Coordinates of N, CA and C in Angstrom, one line a residue:
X1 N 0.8 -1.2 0.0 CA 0.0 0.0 0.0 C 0.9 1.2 0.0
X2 N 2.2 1.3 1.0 CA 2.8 2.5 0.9 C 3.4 2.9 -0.7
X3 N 3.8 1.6 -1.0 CA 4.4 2.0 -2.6 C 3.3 2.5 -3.6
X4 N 1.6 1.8 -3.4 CA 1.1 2.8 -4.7 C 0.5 4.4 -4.0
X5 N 1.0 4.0 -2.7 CA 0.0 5.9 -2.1 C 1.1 6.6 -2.7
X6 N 2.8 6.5 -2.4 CA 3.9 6.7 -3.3 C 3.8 7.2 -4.7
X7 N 3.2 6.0 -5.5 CA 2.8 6.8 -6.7 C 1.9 7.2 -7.1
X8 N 1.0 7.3 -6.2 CA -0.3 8.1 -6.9 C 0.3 9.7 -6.0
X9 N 1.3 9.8 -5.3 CA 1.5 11.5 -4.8 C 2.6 11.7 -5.8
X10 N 3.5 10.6 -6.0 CA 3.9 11.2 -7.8 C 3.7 12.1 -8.6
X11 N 2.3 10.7 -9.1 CA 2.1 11.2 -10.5 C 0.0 10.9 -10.5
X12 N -0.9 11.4 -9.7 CA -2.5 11.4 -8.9 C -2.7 11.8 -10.5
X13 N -2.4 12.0 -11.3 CA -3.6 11.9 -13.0 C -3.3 10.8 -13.5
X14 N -3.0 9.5 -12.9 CA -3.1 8.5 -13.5 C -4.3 8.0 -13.0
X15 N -5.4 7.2 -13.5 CA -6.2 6.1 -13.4 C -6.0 5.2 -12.9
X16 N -4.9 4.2 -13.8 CA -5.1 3.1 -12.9 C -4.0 2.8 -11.7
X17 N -2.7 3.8 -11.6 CA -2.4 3.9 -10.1 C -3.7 4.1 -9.0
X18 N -4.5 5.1 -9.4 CA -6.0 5.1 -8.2 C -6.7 4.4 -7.8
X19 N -7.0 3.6 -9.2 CA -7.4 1.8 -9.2 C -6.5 1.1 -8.3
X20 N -5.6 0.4 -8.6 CA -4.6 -0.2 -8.0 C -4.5 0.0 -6.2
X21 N -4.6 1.6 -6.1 CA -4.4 1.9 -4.9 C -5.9 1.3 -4.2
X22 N -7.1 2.1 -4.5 CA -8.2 1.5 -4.3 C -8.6 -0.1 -4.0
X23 N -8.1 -0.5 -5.3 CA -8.6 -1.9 -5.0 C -7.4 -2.3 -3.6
X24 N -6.4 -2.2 -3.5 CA -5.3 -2.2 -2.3 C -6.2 -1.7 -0.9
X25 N -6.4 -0.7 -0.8 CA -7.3 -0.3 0.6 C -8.3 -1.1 0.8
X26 N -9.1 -1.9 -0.4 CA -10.2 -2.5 -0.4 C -10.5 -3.7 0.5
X27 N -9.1 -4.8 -0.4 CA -8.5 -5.9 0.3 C -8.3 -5.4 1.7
X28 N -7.7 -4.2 2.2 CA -7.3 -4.3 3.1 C -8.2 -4.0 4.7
X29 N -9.2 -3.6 3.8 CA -10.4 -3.2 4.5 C -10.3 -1.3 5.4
X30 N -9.9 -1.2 4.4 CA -9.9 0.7 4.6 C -11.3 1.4 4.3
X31 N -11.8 2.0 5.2 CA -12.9 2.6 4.8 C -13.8 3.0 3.7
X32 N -14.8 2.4 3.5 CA -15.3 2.8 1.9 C -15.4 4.0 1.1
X33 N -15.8 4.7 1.8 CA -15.8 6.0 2.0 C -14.3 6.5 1.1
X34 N -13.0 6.2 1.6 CA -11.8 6.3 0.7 C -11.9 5.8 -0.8
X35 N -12.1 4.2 -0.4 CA -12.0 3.3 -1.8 C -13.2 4.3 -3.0
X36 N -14.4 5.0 -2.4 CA -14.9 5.1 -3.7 C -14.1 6.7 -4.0
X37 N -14.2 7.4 -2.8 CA -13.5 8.2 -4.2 C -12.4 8.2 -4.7
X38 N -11.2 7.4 -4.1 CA -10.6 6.6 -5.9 C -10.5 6.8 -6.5
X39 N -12.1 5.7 -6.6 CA -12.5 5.1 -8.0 C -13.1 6.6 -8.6
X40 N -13.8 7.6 -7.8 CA -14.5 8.9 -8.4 C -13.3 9.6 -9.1
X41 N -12.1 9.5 -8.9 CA -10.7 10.4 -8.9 C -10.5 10.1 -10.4
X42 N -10.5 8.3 -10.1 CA -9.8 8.0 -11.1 C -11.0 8.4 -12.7
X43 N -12.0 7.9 -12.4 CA -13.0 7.9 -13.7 C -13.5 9.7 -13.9
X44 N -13.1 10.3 -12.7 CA -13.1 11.9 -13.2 C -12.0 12.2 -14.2
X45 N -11.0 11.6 -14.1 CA -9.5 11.5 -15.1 C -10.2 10.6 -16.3
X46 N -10.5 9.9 -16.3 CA -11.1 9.2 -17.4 C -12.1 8.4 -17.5
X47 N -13.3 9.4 -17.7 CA -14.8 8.7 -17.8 C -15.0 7.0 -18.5
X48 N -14.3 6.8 -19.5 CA -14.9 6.1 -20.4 C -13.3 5.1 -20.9
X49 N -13.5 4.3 -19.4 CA -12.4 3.0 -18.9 C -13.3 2.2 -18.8
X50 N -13.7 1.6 -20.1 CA -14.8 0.3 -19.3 C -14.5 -0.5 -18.3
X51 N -13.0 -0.8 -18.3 CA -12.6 -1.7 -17.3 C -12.7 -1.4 -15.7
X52 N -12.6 -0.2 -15.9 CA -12.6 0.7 -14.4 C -13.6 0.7 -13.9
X53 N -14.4 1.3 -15.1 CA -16.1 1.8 -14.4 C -16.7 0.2 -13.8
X54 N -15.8 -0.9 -14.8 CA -16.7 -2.2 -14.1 C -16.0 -2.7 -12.7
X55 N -14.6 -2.2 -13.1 CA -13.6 -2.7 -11.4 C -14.9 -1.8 -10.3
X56 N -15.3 -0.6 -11.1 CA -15.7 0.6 -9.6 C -17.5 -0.2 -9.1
X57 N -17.9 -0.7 -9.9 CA -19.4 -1.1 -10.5 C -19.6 -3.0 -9.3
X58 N -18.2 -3.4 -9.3 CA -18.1 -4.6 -8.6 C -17.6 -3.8 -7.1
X59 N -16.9 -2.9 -6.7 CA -17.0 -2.3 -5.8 C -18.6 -1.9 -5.3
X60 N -19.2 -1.0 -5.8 CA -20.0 -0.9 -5.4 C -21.4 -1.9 -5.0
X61 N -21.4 -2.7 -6.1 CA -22.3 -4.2 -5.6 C -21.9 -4.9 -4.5
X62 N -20.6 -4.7 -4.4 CA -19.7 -5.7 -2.7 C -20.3 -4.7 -1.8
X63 N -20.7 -3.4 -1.9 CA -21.1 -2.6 -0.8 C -22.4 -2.5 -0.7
X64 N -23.4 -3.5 -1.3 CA -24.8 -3.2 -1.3 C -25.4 -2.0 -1.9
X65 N -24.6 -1.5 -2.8 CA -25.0 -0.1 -3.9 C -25.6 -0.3 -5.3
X66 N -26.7 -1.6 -4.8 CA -27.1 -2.2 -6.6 C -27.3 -1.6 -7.4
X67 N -28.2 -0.4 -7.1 CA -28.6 0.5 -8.2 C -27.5 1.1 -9.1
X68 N -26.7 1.8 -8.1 CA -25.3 2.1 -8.5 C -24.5 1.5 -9.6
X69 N -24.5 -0.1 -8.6 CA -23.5 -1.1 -9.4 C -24.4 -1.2 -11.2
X70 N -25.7 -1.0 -11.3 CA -26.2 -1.4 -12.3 C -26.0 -0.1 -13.0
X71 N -26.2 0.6 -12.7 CA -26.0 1.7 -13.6 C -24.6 1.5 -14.6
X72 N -23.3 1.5 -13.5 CA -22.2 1.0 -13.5 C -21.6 0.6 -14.4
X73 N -22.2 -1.0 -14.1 CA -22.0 -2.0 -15.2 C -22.3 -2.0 -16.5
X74 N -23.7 -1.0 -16.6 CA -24.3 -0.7 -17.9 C -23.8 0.1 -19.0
X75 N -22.9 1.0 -17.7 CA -22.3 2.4 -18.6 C -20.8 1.3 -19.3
X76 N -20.1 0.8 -18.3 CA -18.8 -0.2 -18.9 C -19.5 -1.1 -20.2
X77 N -20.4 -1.5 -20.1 CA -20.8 -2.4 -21.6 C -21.6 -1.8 -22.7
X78 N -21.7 -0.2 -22.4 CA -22.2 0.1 -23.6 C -20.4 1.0 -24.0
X79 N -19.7 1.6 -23.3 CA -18.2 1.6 -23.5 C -17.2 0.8 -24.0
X80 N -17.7 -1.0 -23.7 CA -17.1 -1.8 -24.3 C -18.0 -2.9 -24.6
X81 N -18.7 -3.2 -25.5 CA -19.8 -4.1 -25.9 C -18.9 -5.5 -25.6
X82 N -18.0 -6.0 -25.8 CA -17.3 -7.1 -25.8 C -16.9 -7.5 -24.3
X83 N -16.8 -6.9 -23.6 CA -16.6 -7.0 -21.7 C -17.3 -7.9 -21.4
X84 N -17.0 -8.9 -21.1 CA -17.8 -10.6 -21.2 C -18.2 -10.2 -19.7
X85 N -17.0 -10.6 -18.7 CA -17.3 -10.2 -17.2 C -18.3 -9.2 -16.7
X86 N -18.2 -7.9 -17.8 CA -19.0 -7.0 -17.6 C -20.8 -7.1 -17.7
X87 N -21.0 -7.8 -18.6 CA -22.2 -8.3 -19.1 C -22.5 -9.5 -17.7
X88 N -21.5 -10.4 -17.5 CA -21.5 -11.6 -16.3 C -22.3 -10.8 -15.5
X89 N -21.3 -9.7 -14.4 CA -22.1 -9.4 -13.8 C -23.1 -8.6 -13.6
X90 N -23.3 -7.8 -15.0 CA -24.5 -7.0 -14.8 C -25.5 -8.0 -15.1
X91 N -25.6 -9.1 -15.4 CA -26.3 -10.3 -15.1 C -26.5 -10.8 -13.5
X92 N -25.8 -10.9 -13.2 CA -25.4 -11.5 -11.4 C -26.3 -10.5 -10.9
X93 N -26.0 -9.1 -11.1 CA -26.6 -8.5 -9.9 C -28.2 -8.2 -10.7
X94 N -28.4 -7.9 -11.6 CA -30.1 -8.0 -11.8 C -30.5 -8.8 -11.6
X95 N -30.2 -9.9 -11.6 CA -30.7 -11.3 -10.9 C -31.0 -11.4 -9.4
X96 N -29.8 -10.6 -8.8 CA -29.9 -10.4 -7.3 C -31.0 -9.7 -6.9
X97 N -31.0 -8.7 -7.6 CA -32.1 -7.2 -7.5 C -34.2 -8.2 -8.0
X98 N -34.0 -9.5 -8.8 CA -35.3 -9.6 -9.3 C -35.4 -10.0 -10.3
X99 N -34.5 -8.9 -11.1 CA -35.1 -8.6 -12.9 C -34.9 -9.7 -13.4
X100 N -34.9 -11.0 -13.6 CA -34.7 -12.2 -14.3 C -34.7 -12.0 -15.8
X101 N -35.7 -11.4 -16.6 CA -35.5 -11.4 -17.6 C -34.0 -10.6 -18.1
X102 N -34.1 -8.9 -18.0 CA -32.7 -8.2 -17.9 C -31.8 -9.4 -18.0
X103 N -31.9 -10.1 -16.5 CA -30.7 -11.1 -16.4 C -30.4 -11.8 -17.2
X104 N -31.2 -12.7 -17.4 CA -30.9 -13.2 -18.2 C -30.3 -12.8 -20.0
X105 N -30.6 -11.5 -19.8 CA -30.3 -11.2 -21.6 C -28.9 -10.9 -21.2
X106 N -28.3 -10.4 -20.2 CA -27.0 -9.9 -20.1 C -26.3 -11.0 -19.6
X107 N -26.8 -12.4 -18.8 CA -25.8 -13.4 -18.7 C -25.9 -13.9 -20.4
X108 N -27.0 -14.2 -21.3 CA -26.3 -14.8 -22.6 C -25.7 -13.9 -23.6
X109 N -25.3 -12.9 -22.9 CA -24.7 -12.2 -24.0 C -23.1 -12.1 -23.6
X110 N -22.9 -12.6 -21.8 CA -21.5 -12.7 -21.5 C -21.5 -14.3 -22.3
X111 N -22.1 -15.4 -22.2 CA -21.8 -16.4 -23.1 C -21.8 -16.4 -24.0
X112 N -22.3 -16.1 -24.9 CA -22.0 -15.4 -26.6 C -21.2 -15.1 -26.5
X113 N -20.5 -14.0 -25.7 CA -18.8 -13.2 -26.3 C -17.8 -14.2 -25.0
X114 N -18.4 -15.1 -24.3 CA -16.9 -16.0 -23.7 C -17.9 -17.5 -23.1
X115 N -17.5 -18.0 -24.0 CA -18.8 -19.5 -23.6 C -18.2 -20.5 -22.6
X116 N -17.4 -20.3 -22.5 CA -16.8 -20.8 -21.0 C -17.3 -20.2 -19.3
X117 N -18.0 -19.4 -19.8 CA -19.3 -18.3 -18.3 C -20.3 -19.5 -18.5
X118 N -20.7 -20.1 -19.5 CA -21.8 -21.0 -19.5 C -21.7 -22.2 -18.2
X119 N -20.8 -22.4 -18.0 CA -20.5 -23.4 -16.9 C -20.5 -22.6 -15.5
X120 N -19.9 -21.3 -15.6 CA -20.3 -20.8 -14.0 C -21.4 -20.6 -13.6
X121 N -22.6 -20.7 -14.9 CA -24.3 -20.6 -14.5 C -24.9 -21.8 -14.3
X122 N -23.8 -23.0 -14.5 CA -24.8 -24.2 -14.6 C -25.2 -24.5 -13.2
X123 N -24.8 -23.7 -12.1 CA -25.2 -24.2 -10.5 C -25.0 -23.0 -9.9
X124 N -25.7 -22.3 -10.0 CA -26.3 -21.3 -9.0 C -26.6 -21.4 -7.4
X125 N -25.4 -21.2 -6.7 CA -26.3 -21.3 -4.8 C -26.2 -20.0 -4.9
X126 N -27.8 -20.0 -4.0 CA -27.5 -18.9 -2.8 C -27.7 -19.5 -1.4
X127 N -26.6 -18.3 -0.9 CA -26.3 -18.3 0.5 C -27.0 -17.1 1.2
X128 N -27.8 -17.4 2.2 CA -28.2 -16.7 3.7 C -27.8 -16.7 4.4
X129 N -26.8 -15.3 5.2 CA -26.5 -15.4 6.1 C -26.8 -14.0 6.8
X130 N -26.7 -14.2 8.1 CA -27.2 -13.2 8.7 C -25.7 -12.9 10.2
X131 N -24.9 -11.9 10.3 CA -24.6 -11.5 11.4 C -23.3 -12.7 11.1
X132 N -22.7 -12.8 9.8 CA -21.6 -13.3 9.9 C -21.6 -15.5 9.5
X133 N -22.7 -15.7 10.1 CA -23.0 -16.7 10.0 C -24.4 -17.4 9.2
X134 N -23.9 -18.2 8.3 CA -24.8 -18.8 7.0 C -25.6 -19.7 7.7
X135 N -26.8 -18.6 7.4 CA -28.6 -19.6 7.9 C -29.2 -20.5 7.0
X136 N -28.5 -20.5 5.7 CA -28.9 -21.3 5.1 C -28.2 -21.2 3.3
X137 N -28.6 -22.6 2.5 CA -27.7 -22.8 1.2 C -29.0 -23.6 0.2
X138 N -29.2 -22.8 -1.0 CA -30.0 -23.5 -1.7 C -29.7 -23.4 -3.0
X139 N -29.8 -24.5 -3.8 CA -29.3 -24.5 -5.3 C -30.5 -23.3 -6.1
X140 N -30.4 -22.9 -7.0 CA -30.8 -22.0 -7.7 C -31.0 -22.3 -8.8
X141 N -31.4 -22.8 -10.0 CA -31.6 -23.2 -11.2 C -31.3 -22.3 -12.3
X142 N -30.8 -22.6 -13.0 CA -30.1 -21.9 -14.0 C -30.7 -20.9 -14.9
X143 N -30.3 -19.5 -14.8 CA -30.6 -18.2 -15.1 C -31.2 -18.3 -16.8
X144 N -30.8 -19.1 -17.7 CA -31.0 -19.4 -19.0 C -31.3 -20.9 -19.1
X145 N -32.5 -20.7 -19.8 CA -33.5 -21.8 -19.6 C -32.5 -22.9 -20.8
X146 N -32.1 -22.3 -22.0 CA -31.1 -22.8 -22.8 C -29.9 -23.7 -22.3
X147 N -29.6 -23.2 -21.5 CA -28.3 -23.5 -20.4 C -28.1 -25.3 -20.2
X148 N -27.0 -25.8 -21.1 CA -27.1 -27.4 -21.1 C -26.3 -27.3 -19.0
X149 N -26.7 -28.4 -18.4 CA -26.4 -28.5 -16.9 C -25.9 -29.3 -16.8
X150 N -24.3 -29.8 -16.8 CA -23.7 -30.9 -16.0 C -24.1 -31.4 -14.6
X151 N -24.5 -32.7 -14.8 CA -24.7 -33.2 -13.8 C -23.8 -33.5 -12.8
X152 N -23.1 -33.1 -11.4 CA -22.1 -33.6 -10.4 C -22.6 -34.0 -9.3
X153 N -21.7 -34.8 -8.9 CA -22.0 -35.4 -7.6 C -21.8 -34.9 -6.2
X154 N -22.6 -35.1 -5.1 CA -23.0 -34.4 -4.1 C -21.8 -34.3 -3.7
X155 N -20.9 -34.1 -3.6 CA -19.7 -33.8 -3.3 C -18.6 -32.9 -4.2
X156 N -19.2 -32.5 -5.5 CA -18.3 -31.8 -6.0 C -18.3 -30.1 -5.9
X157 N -19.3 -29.7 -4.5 CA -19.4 -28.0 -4.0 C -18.8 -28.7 -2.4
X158 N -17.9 -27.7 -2.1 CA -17.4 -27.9 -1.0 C -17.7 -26.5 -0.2
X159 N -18.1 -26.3 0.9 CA -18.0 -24.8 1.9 C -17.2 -25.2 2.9
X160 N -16.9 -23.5 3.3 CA -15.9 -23.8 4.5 C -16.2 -22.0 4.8
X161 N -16.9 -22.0 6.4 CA -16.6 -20.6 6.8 C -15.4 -20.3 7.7
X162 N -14.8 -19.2 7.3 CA -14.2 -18.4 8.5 C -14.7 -17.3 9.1
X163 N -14.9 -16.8 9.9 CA -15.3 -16.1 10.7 C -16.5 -15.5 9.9
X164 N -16.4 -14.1 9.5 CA -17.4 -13.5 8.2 C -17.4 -14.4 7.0
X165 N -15.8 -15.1 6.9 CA -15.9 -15.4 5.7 C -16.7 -16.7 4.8
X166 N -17.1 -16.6 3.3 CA -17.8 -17.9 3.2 C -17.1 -18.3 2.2
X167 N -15.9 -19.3 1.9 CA -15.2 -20.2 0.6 C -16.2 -20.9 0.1
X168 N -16.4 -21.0 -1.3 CA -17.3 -22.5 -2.1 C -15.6 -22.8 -3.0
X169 N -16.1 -24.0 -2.7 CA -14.9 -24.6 -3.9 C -15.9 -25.9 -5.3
X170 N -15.7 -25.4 -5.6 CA -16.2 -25.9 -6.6 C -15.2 -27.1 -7.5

């Protein structure tokens, strides 16, 4: 962290030193409040970084800012129509929010432009947890009705919590 605060007091009209640094405080659990404006710093330097707006758009969905994050996501994929991840998750989170259909048009359009996302939708959990600890795990059925589903055996999703934290290994 001291080496990119170092260069962002350098040379602060770079972008993705901001990024870098941001996403660095993020991991590290530095106040949000810092990490977004960053990301405001950096995309005030350069509006129209699909990559950024989507790095800033997955921040803001980790913070419970869906509307935000959709906006976000929307603005990075009409900046870069090809942004597979970007389209992923502007799929992920309108699915989160409800919109199923939406969702669905923007998860088959991250598999159209990268068809190897088709397997991250074939098994859907969601997890409930409340106060740190998971109340509950339920399979989810696949966002695209098209969606061919490998079948795996009850043992091929593994969890494991640490404290807040929740691993799936797949």
């Amino acid at each position: 962290i001291r080496a990119l605060e170092q260069a962002v007091r350098i040379d602060s009209g770079r972008p993705d030193r901001l990024r870098a640094l941001a996403q660095a405080y993020e991991r590290a659990g530095r106040d949000p409040a810092t990490v977004d404006h960053l990301y405001q710093r950096a995309l005030s330097l350069q509006p129209a970084l699909a990559w950024l707006r989507a790095d800033y758009a997955d921040f803001l969905q980790g913070h419970g800012r869906r509307d935000e994050a959709i906006k976000d996501y929307r603005a990075a994929v009409a900046e870069q129509p090809s942004l597979a991840t970007g389209w992923f998750n502007l799929g992920a989170v309108l699915l989160e929010s409800g919109q199923s259909r939406q969702a669905a048009d923007a998860l088959r359009r991250a598999v159209d432009l990268d068809p190897s996302m088709g397997e991250a939708l074939s098994r859907l959990i969601g997890v409930s947890a409340s106060g740190g600890v998971v109340t509950g795990v339920r399979q989810l059925p696949p966002p695209l009705e098209s969606l061919i589903v490998r079948d795996r055996g009850p043992r091929a999703i593994q969890m494991n919590t640490q404290g807040a934290g929740l691993r799936i290994f797949n």
